[in-house]
Coordinates of C-alpha atoms in Angstrom, one line a residue:
M1 CA 0.0 0.0 0.0
P2 CA 2.3 2.8 -1.2
H3 CA 1.6 6.4 -0.3
V4 CA 0.8 9.0 -3.0
I5 CA 1.5 12.7 -3.2
T6 CA -1.5 14.6 -4.5
Q7 CA -2.6 18.0 -5.8
S8 CA -1.9 20.2 -2.8
C9 CA 1.8 19.4 -2.8
C10 CA 3.7 22.5 -1.8
N11 CA 7.2 21.3 -2.7
D12 CA 8.9 22.3 0.6
G13 CA 10.7 19.0 0.8
S14 CA 9.8 18.2 4.4
C15 CA 8.6 14.8 3.4
V16 CA 12.0 14.1 1.7
F17 CA 13.8 14.4 5.0
A18 CA 11.2 12.4 6.9
C19 CA 11.3 9.4 4.5
P20 CA 13.7 6.7 5.9
V21 CA 14.2 4.9 2.6
N22 CA 14.8 7.9 0.2
C23 CA 11.8 7.1 -1.9
I24 CA 10.6 10.7 -2.5
H25 CA 12.1 12.7 -5.4
P26 CA 13.4 15.0 -6.7
T27 CA 15.3 15.8 -3.5
P28 CA 16.6 19.3 -2.7
D29 CA 20.0 18.4 -4.0
E30 CA 18.8 17.0 -7.3
P31 CA 18.8 19.2 -10.4
G32 CA 15.0 19.0 -11.0
F33 CA 14.0 20.1 -7.5
A34 CA 13.9 23.8 -8.3
T35 CA 11.6 23.4 -11.3
T36 CA 9.5 20.4 -10.5
E37 CA 5.7 20.9 -10.4
M38 CA 5.4 18.5 -7.4
L39 CA 7.3 15.8 -5.6
Y40 CA 6.7 12.0 -6.3
I41 CA 6.8 8.9 -4.2
D42 CA 8.3 5.7 -5.7
P43 CA 5.6 3.1 -5.3
V44 CA 8.1 0.3 -5.4
A45 CA 10.4 1.7 -2.7
C46 CA 7.8 3.1 -0.4
V47 CA 7.6 1.0 2.9
D48 CA 4.3 2.5 4.0
C49 CA 5.7 3.9 7.2
G50 CA 3.6 7.1 7.0
A51 CA 6.5 9.4 8.1
C52 CA 5.9 11.6 5.1
V53 CA 2.2 12.1 6.1
S54 CA 3.2 13.6 9.4
A55 CA 5.9 15.8 7.8
C56 CA 3.7 17.2 5.1
P57 CA 2.5 20.7 6.1
V58 CA -0.4 20.8 3.7
G59 CA -1.9 17.3 3.9
A60 CA -1.0 16.3 0.4
I61 CA 0.0 12.6 1.1
A62 CA -2.2 9.6 1.6
P63 CA -2.2 5.8 1.2
D64 CA -3.3 4.8 -2.3
N65 CA -6.3 3.0 -0.9
R66 CA -7.6 6.1 0.8
L67 CA -7.7 8.5 -2.1
E68 CA -10.8 10.2 -3.2
S69 CA -12.0 9.5 -6.8
Q70 CA -10.6 12.8 -8.1
Q71 CA -7.2 12.0 -6.6
L72 CA -6.8 8.6 -8.3
P73 CA -4.8 10.0 -11.3
F74 CA -2.0 10.9 -8.9
V75 CA -1.3 7.1 -8.4
E76 CA -0.1 6.9 -12.0
I77 CA 1.5 10.3 -12.0
N78 CA 3.7 9.4 -9.0
A79 CA 4.7 6.1 -10.5
S80 CA 5.4 7.6 -14.0
F81 CA 8.2 9.7 -12.5
Y82 CA 10.3 6.6 -12.0
P83 CA 11.7 4.4 -14.7
E84 CA 10.2 1.0 -15.4
R85 CA 12.0 -1.9 -13.8
P86 CA 11.4 -5.6 -13.0
A87 CA 9.0 -6.3 -10.2
G88 CA 10.8 -6.0 -6.8
V89 CA 13.8 -4.1 -8.1
K90 CA 14.2 -0.8 -6.2
L91 CA 16.1 2.2 -7.2
P92 CA 19.3 2.7 -5.3
P93 CA 19.0 5.4 -2.6
T94 CA 20.4 8.8 -3.5
S95 CA 21.7 11.6 -1.3
K96 CA 19.1 13.9 0.2
L97 CA 21.5 16.2 1.9
A98 CA 19.6 17.1 5.0
P99 CA 20.2 20.9 5.4
V100 CA 22.6 21.8 8.2
I101 CA 23.3 25.5 8.9
P102 CA 26.7 26.2 10.5
A103 CA 25.9 27.2 14.1
A104 CA 25.8 30.9 14.8
Q105 CA 28.9 31.1 16.9
V106 CA 28.9 32.8 20.3
H107 CA 31.5 35.5 20.2
A108 CA 32.9 37.2 23.3
R109 CA 31.2 40.5 24.1
R110 CA 28.9 40.1 21.1
R111 CA 25.1 40.2 21.1
P112 CA 23.2 37.1 20.0
L113 CA 22.4 37.2 16.3
T114 CA 19.3 39.3 15.9
V115 CA 17.6 39.5 12.5
A116 CA 14.7 41.6 11.2
I117 CA 12.6 40.0 8.5
V118 CA 10.4 42.3 6.4
G119 CA 7.3 40.5 5.2
S120 CA 5.5 37.5 6.7
G121 CA 4.7 35.2 3.8
P122 CA 6.2 31.8 3.2
A123 CA 9.7 33.0 2.4
A124 CA 9.8 35.1 5.6
M125 CA 8.4 32.3 7.8
Y126 CA 10.6 29.6 6.4
A127 CA 13.6 31.9 6.9
A128 CA 12.5 32.5 10.5
D129 CA 12.1 28.8 11.0
E130 CA 15.7 28.2 9.8
L131 CA 17.2 31.0 11.9
L132 CA 15.5 29.8 15.1
T133 CA 17.1 26.4 14.8
Q134 CA 20.2 28.2 16.1
H135 CA 20.6 28.6 19.8
G136 CA 20.0 32.1 21.0
V137 CA 19.1 33.7 17.7
R138 CA 16.3 36.4 17.8
V139 CA 13.9 37.1 15.0
N140 CA 11.6 40.0 14.6
V141 CA 9.1 39.9 11.7
F142 CA 7.6 43.2 10.3
E143 CA 4.4 43.1 8.2
K144 CA 2.4 46.1 7.0
L145 CA -0.9 44.4 7.5
P146 CA -2.4 43.5 10.9
T147 CA -2.5 39.8 9.7
P148 CA 0.5 37.7 8.6
Y149 CA 1.3 35.0 6.0
G150 CA 1.1 37.0 2.8
L151 CA -0.2 35.1 -0.2
V152 CA -1.1 32.0 1.8
R153 CA -3.9 34.1 3.4
A154 CA -4.6 36.5 0.4
G155 CA -3.5 34.6 -2.7
V156 CA -4.5 31.0 -2.3
A157 CA -7.9 30.3 -3.7
P158 CA -10.5 29.8 -0.9
D159 CA -11.4 26.3 -2.1
H160 CA -7.8 25.1 -1.6
Q161 CA -8.0 24.8 2.2
N162 CA -5.4 22.0 2.3
T163 CA -2.8 24.4 0.8
K164 CA -3.6 26.9 3.5
K165 CA -2.7 24.3 6.2
V166 CA 0.9 25.4 5.8
T167 CA 0.0 28.2 8.2
R168 CA 0.0 25.6 11.0
L169 CA 3.7 25.4 10.5
F170 CA 4.0 29.1 10.5
D171 CA 1.9 29.4 13.7
R172 CA 4.3 27.0 15.4
V173 CA 7.3 29.1 14.3
S174 CA 5.6 32.3 15.6
R175 CA 5.2 30.7 19.1
H176 CA 9.0 30.4 19.5
R177 CA 10.2 32.4 22.6
H178 CA 12.7 34.3 20.5
F179 CA 10.3 35.3 17.7
R180 CA 8.4 38.6 17.7
F181 CA 5.7 39.8 15.4
Y182 CA 5.5 43.6 14.5
L183 CA 2.3 43.6 12.5
N184 CA 0.6 46.7 11.0
V185 CA 4.1 48.2 10.7
E186 CA 5.3 49.3 7.3
V187 CA 9.0 49.4 6.7
G188 CA 9.7 52.5 4.6
K189 CA 6.9 54.4 6.3
H190 CA 7.0 53.7 10.0
L191 CA 10.6 52.5 10.1
S192 CA 13.6 52.9 7.8
H193 CA 16.1 50.4 6.7
A194 CA 18.8 52.2 8.7
E195 CA 16.7 52.1 11.8
L196 CA 16.2 48.4 11.5
L197 CA 19.9 47.9 11.1
A198 CA 20.5 49.9 14.3
H199 CA 18.5 47.3 16.2
H200 CA 19.5 44.2 14.3
H201 CA 22.6 42.5 12.9
A202 CA 20.8 42.1 9.6
V203 CA 17.6 42.8 7.7
L204 CA 16.2 40.1 5.5
Y205 CA 13.5 41.3 3.0
A206 CA 11.0 38.7 1.9
V207 CA 8.4 41.0 0.4
G208 CA 7.4 39.0 -2.7
A209 CA 6.5 40.5 -6.0
P210 CA 3.3 42.5 -5.2
H211 CA 2.7 44.1 -8.6
D212 CA 1.1 42.5 -11.7
R213 CA 2.7 42.5 -15.0
R214 CA 0.4 44.7 -17.1
L215 CA -0.8 44.0 -20.6
D216 CA -0.1 47.1 -22.8
I217 CA -3.0 47.0 -25.3
D218 CA -5.7 49.5 -26.2
G219 CA -8.7 49.2 -23.9
M220 CA -7.0 47.8 -20.8
G221 CA -8.0 50.2 -18.1
L222 CA -11.6 50.4 -19.1
P223 CA -14.2 49.6 -16.4
G224 CA -14.6 45.8 -16.6
T225 CA -10.8 45.2 -17.0
G226 CA -8.4 44.2 -14.3
T227 CA -6.0 41.4 -13.2
A228 CA -6.6 37.9 -11.9
T229 CA -4.3 38.6 -9.0
E230 CA -6.5 41.6 -7.9
L231 CA -9.6 39.4 -8.2
V232 CA -8.0 36.7 -6.0
A233 CA -7.2 39.3 -3.4
W234 CA -10.8 40.5 -3.5
I235 CA -12.1 37.0 -3.2
N236 CA -9.9 36.4 -0.2
G237 CA -10.9 39.6 1.6
H238 CA -7.5 41.5 1.4
P239 CA -8.3 44.9 2.9
D240 CA -6.6 46.8 0.0
F241 CA -9.0 45.1 -2.5
V242 CA -12.2 44.7 -0.6
D243 CA -13.8 47.6 -2.5
L244 CA -12.7 46.4 -6.0
P245 CA -15.5 47.0 -8.4
V246 CA -16.4 43.5 -9.7
D247 CA -19.3 43.2 -12.1
L248 CA -20.4 39.6 -12.8
G249 CA -23.6 40.7 -14.5
H250 CA -22.5 39.3 -17.9
E251 CA -22.4 35.8 -19.2
R252 CA -18.7 35.6 -20.1
V253 CA -15.4 36.4 -18.6
V254 CA -12.1 36.3 -20.5
I255 CA -8.8 35.6 -18.7
I256 CA -5.6 36.3 -20.7
G257 CA -2.9 33.9 -19.6
N258 CA -3.2 30.3 -18.5
G259 CA -1.1 29.8 -15.4
N260 CA -2.3 28.4 -12.1
V261 CA -3.8 31.7 -11.0
A262 CA -5.9 31.9 -14.1
L263 CA -7.2 28.4 -13.3
D264 CA -8.0 29.4 -9.7
V265 CA -10.0 32.4 -10.8
A266 CA -11.9 30.5 -13.5
R267 CA -12.7 27.7 -11.1
V268 CA -14.0 30.1 -8.4
L269 CA -16.1 32.1 -10.9
T270 CA -17.8 28.9 -12.1
A271 CA -18.2 27.2 -8.8
D272 CA -21.4 26.5 -6.9
S273 CA -21.8 29.3 -4.4
Q274 CA -23.0 26.8 -1.8
D275 CA -19.7 25.1 -2.0
L276 CA -17.8 28.4 -1.7
A277 CA -20.0 29.2 1.3
R278 CA -18.1 26.5 3.2
T279 CA -14.7 28.1 2.6
D280 CA -13.0 31.3 4.0
I281 CA -14.1 33.4 1.0
S282 CA -14.9 37.0 1.9
D283 CA -18.6 37.7 2.6
R284 CA -18.5 40.5 -0.1
A285 CA -17.2 38.2 -2.8
L286 CA -19.6 35.4 -1.8
E287 CA -22.6 37.8 -2.1
V288 CA -21.5 38.9 -5.6
L289 CA -20.9 35.3 -6.7
R290 CA -24.3 34.2 -5.5
N291 CA -25.8 36.7 -7.9
S292 CA -23.4 36.1 -10.8
A293 CA -24.7 35.8 -14.3
V294 CA -21.4 34.2 -15.6
R295 CA -22.0 31.1 -17.7
E296 CA -18.5 30.8 -19.3
V297 CA -15.0 31.7 -18.4
V298 CA -12.5 31.7 -21.4
I299 CA -8.8 31.2 -20.5
A300 CA -6.9 32.4 -23.6
A301 CA -3.3 31.6 -24.3
R302 CA -0.9 32.8 -27.0
R303 CA 0.7 29.4 -27.7
G304 CA -0.6 25.9 -28.2
P305 CA -1.6 23.2 -25.6
A306 CA 1.9 21.8 -25.3
H307 CA 3.0 25.1 -23.9
S308 CA 0.3 25.5 -21.3
A309 CA 1.6 27.3 -18.3
F310 CA -0.6 25.6 -15.7
T311 CA 0.8 22.7 -13.8
L312 CA -0.4 19.1 -14.1
P313 CA -1.7 18.9 -10.5
E314 CA -3.8 22.0 -11.0
L315 CA -5.2 20.8 -14.3
I316 CA -6.3 17.5 -12.7
G317 CA -7.9 19.5 -9.9
L318 CA -9.7 21.8 -12.3
T319 CA -11.1 19.0 -14.5
G320 CA -12.2 17.1 -11.4
A321 CA -14.1 20.1 -10.0
S322 CA -15.3 22.0 -13.1
D323 CA -16.8 21.6 -16.5
V324 CA -13.9 22.2 -18.9
V325 CA -14.1 22.2 -22.7
L326 CA -12.2 22.9 -25.8
D327 CA -13.2 24.2 -29.2
A328 CA -12.9 21.7 -32.1
D329 CA -9.9 23.6 -33.5
D330 CA -8.1 23.4 -30.2
H331 CA -8.9 19.7 -30.0
E332 CA -7.1 19.4 -33.3
L333 CA -4.1 21.5 -32.0
M334 CA -4.0 19.3 -28.9
A335 CA -4.0 16.1 -31.0
R336 CA -1.1 17.3 -33.2
D337 CA 0.9 18.4 -30.1
L338 CA 0.3 15.0 -28.5
A339 CA 1.6 13.2 -31.5
A340 CA 4.7 15.3 -31.6
T341 CA 5.6 15.3 -27.9
S342 CA 7.9 12.9 -26.1
D343 CA 8.2 14.7 -22.8
T344 CA 6.4 12.7 -20.1
L345 CA 5.0 15.7 -18.2
T346 CA 3.7 17.4 -21.3
R347 CA 2.2 14.2 -22.6
N348 CA 0.3 13.8 -19.3
K349 CA -1.2 17.2 -19.6
L350 CA -2.1 16.7 -23.2
E351 CA -3.7 13.3 -22.5
I352 CA -6.0 15.0 -19.9
L353 CA -6.8 17.8 -22.4
S354 CA -7.7 15.2 -25.1
K355 CA -10.5 14.0 -22.9
L356 CA -12.2 17.4 -22.4
G357 CA -15.6 18.0 -23.8
D358 CA -16.5 19.8 -27.0
A359 CA -17.3 23.5 -26.5
S360 CA -20.1 23.2 -29.1
V361 CA -22.2 21.1 -26.7
A362 CA -24.1 23.2 -24.2
G363 CA -23.9 22.2 -20.6
A364 CA -26.1 22.6 -17.6
R365 CA -23.7 24.5 -15.4
P366 CA -21.2 27.3 -15.9
R367 CA -18.1 26.1 -17.7
I368 CA -14.5 26.9 -18.4
R369 CA -13.2 27.0 -22.0
L370 CA -9.5 26.7 -22.7
A371 CA -8.6 28.6 -25.9
Y372 CA -5.2 28.5 -27.6
R373 CA -3.1 30.4 -30.1
L374 CA -4.8 33.7 -29.3
T375 CA -2.7 36.9 -29.1
P376 CA -4.6 39.8 -27.5
A377 CA -4.8 42.9 -29.7
R378 CA -7.3 45.2 -27.9
V379 CA -10.2 45.4 -25.6
L380 CA -13.3 46.7 -27.2
G381 CA -15.9 48.9 -25.6
E382 CA -17.1 52.5 -25.2
Q383 CA -17.9 53.0 -21.5
R384 CA -16.7 49.6 -20.3
A385 CA -15.2 46.4 -21.7
G386 CA -17.5 44.5 -24.0
A387 CA -15.2 42.1 -25.9
V388 CA -11.5 41.2 -26.6
E389 CA -10.1 41.2 -30.1
F390 CA -7.3 38.7 -30.7
T391 CA -5.2 37.8 -33.6
V392 CA -4.7 34.1 -34.2
T393 CA -1.0 33.7 -33.2
G394 CA 1.3 33.8 -36.2
T395 CA -1.3 35.1 -38.6
E396 CA -3.3 38.3 -39.2
E397 CA -6.6 36.5 -38.7
L398 CA -8.8 38.3 -36.1
H399 CA -10.9 36.6 -33.5
R400 CA -13.4 38.3 -31.3
I401 CA -14.7 37.0 -27.9
D402 CA -17.5 39.0 -26.3
A403 CA -17.0 39.4 -22.5
G404 CA -18.2 41.7 -19.7
L405 CA -15.1 41.2 -17.6
V406 CA -11.5 40.9 -18.9
L407 CA -8.7 39.9 -16.6
T408 CA -5.0 39.4 -17.3
S409 CA -2.9 36.8 -15.6
I410 CA 0.6 37.2 -17.1
G411 CA 2.9 37.3 -14.1
Y412 CA 4.2 39.5 -11.3
R413 CA 6.8 42.2 -10.7
G414 CA 8.7 43.1 -7.6
K415 CA 8.8 46.7 -6.5
P416 CA 11.8 48.8 -5.4
I417 CA 12.7 48.7 -1.7
R418 CA 13.8 52.1 -0.3
D419 CA 17.5 52.3 0.4
L420 CA 18.3 49.1 -1.5
P421 CA 19.4 48.7 -5.2
F422 CA 16.8 47.4 -7.6
D423 CA 17.1 45.6 -11.0
E424 CA 14.3 47.1 -13.1
S425 CA 14.6 44.6 -15.9
A426 CA 14.4 41.5 -13.7
S427 CA 12.2 43.3 -11.1
I428 CA 14.3 41.9 -8.2
V429 CA 16.8 43.2 -5.7
P430 CA 20.2 42.3 -7.1
N431 CA 21.8 39.6 -5.0
D432 CA 24.3 36.8 -4.8
G433 CA 22.7 33.8 -3.0
G434 CA 20.6 36.1 -1.0
R435 CA 23.2 38.7 -0.1
V436 CA 22.1 42.1 -1.6
V437 CA 24.9 43.4 -3.9
D438 CA 25.6 46.8 -5.2
P439 CA 25.2 46.5 -9.0
D440 CA 28.0 49.1 -9.7
S441 CA 30.7 47.6 -7.5
G442 CA 29.5 44.0 -7.2
R443 CA 30.1 44.1 -3.4
P444 CA 27.6 42.9 -0.8
V445 CA 25.5 45.6 0.9
T446 CA 26.4 44.9 4.6
G447 CA 23.5 43.6 6.6
A448 CA 21.0 43.4 3.7
Y449 CA 19.5 40.1 2.5
V450 CA 16.6 38.9 0.4
A451 CA 14.6 35.7 0.0
G452 CA 11.6 34.6 -2.0
W453 CA 10.3 36.3 -5.2
I454 CA 12.1 39.6 -4.5
K455 CA 15.3 37.5 -4.6
R456 CA 14.7 35.1 -7.5
G457 CA 11.7 36.4 -9.3
P458 CA 8.1 35.0 -9.4
T459 CA 8.9 31.3 -9.8
G460 CA 8.2 28.2 -7.9
F461 CA 5.6 27.3 -5.3
I462 CA 4.9 27.9 -1.6
G463 CA 7.4 25.3 -0.6
T464 CA 10.1 26.4 -3.0
N465 CA 10.7 29.2 -0.6
K466 CA 12.0 26.8 2.0
S467 CA 15.2 26.0 0.0
C468 CA 15.4 29.6 -1.2
S469 CA 15.3 31.0 2.4
F470 CA 17.6 28.3 3.6
Q471 CA 20.3 29.5 1.1
T472 CA 19.9 33.1 2.3
V473 CA 20.1 32.1 6.0
Q474 CA 23.2 30.1 5.3
A475 CA 24.8 33.3 3.8
L476 CA 23.6 35.4 6.7
V477 CA 24.9 33.1 9.4
A478 CA 28.2 32.8 7.7
D479 CA 28.6 36.5 7.5
Y480 CA 27.8 36.8 11.2
N481 CA 30.3 34.2 12.1
V482 CA 33.2 35.9 10.3
G483 CA 32.3 39.3 11.8
R484 CA 30.9 41.0 8.7
L485 CA 27.8 42.1 10.6
T486 CA 27.7 45.1 12.9
D487 CA 26.3 44.6 16.4
P488 CA 23.0 46.5 17.1
V489 CA 23.5 49.8 18.9
S490 CA 20.1 49.7 20.6
T491 CA 18.4 47.3 23.0
P492 CA 15.3 45.1 22.3
D493 CA 13.3 47.4 24.6
G494 CA 14.5 50.3 22.5
L495 CA 13.1 48.7 19.4
Q496 CA 9.7 48.2 21.0
Q497 CA 9.6 51.8 22.2
L498 CA 10.6 53.1 18.7
V499 CA 7.9 51.0 17.0
R500 CA 5.1 52.0 19.4
A501 CA 6.1 55.7 19.1
R502 CA 5.9 55.5 15.3
Q503 CA 2.9 53.1 15.1
P504 CA 0.8 52.9 18.3
D505 CA -1.5 50.4 16.6
V506 CA 1.2 47.8 16.2
V507 CA -0.1 44.2 16.5
D508 CA 2.0 41.6 18.2
A509 CA 1.7 37.8 18.2
A510 CA -1.0 37.8 20.9
G511 CA -2.9 40.4 18.9
W512 CA -2.7 38.2 15.8
A513 CA -3.9 35.2 17.9
A514 CA -6.9 37.2 19.0
I515 CA -7.7 38.1 15.4
D516 CA -7.3 34.5 14.3
A517 CA -9.5 33.2 17.1
A518 CA -12.2 35.8 16.4
E519 CA -12.3 34.9 12.7
I520 CA -12.6 31.2 13.5
A521 CA -15.4 31.8 16.0
R522 CA -17.2 33.9 13.4
G523 CA -17.2 31.1 11.0
I524 CA -18.3 28.2 13.3
D525 CA -22.1 28.7 13.0
D526 CA -22.0 28.6 9.2
G527 CA -19.6 25.6 9.1
R528 CA -16.7 27.7 7.7
P529 CA -13.0 27.5 8.6
R530 CA -13.1 31.2 9.4
E531 CA -15.0 34.4 8.5
K532 CA -12.3 36.9 7.7
F533 CA -12.1 40.5 8.8
T534 CA -11.7 42.6 5.7
D535 CA -11.4 46.0 7.4
V536 CA -8.2 47.0 9.2
A537 CA -10.2 48.8 12.0
D538 CA -12.1 45.5 12.7
M539 CA -8.8 43.6 12.8
L540 CA -7.3 46.1 15.3
A541 CA -10.5 46.0 17.4
A542 CA -10.1 42.2 17.6
A543 CA -6.4 42.4 18.4
A544 CA -7.1 44.8 21.3
T545 CA -9.0 42.0 23.1
A546 CA -5.7 40.1 23.6
P547 CA -4.3 39.8 27.1
K548 CA -1.9 42.6 28.0
A549 CA 1.9 41.9 27.9
P550 CA 2.5 41.6 31.7
K551 CA -0.2 39.0 32.0
R552 CA 1.3 37.0 29.1
R553 CA 4.8 37.1 30.7
L554 CA 3.4 35.9 34.0
L555 CA 1.5 33.1 32.2
A556 CA 4.7 32.1 30.4
R557 CA 6.6 31.9 33.6
L558 CA 3.9 29.8 35.2
L559 CA 4.0 27.4 32.3
G560 CA 7.8 27.2 32.4

């Protein structure tokens, strides 16, 4: 009874290190780890110990006899990663290089290593986790919102609750006695980079890539146009997007770009609102979706099916949950691509696409149509968007699709960080293995580090940030050990006094715990995992109900 990795795999590699027989690949030291869409369990080598199940932070692993019907394709997907061999013959074990960070050495008359992390998403929390494995290290996490965890809270689709389980790991990290949250504090507004360095040995920026790449065609900017990322934030109740004007009073939506975010948006827009009502979707979005007139979402891509940007696990999840169709011309494109493709992963995607229904056949429920070889030319409309005009890629043939809402989903861009260099072309902070470098001299900027998308660009998955942050933390600890980092000139109490002077509404870990508990309590009666606060004032009111600091310290002493 081998175990199987399924759709919600986050690629953080925790299962690899838990497995006693090295049957999960690719491992972090194998070339394919950085680009793989998911990890795979060798069904021949698996000894059914279940260690990987406990290690997985998102509940993606189960025995093959306990899979739900929509998860059954993953049995073959896991097996197909491994070469065919005679029955009973196992692959030889390979290295899995369990990460070991050189210990932060204790130097005479030096303060314990103290690090400020700006941002609180996966890259930030994985970095904090790695740092806190070191004895005595202190970590302070700064986040501009009153709530932490970045895109896990605001960017993962509400019907992907398993993926959001990674926050349990982050909650555990945040309870470490040397970890501090400074939420509702914006670096660059309330505190400067120099002020953070005055209170820490180093500042590690894990701020992601918050801006969408924009499509520069006529008509984008009309009412009824926007980005898929903004819509996901609105669906999730992000306070900056709660008032986004979303009109679903038309029968068709067009999404330009076919990555995983496009699939998420299409799936939510065509889902049964009763199913969504059992998730943590925002109340405002749920109300709009309940009154939606949308009958079709078209996901348009410039290239053919073989170059689809979505991952295989997400495609399987989509086809298991939604009515997905192709036009006859696209079925022909898919068949030609399938005949010409030898790559296993691409063939798996194309084989699933080959089984999709025909768009000419009307269905009973809202559907998703995948459309290929369409290059956007302009958005048509007078007062608001009414259609998108495409050219058939590689030709001058025009193709029009009527739509009342047009969204783009073509990637992300990082934004400059005050007082740090920035590479406009790559939209990242220039760095060498996480050390920020001056692009003119090529020398490291003392005390400045990056992790996540602002370091490497918008690539990978939630768990990819684990190995990315690990690399940065290795560099940071090494620099501390050889004396490259300057000791803080102020005390921890001085930091707290400065923060409260600049931002009296700072939210600490206890405040976040109070917000979290209140949201969960709000959702209980309706059978929801939580009912989110979408207004900062409401978040702060909930945070204010947390026990005051002296009581928390007394409780900590009583509990040992």
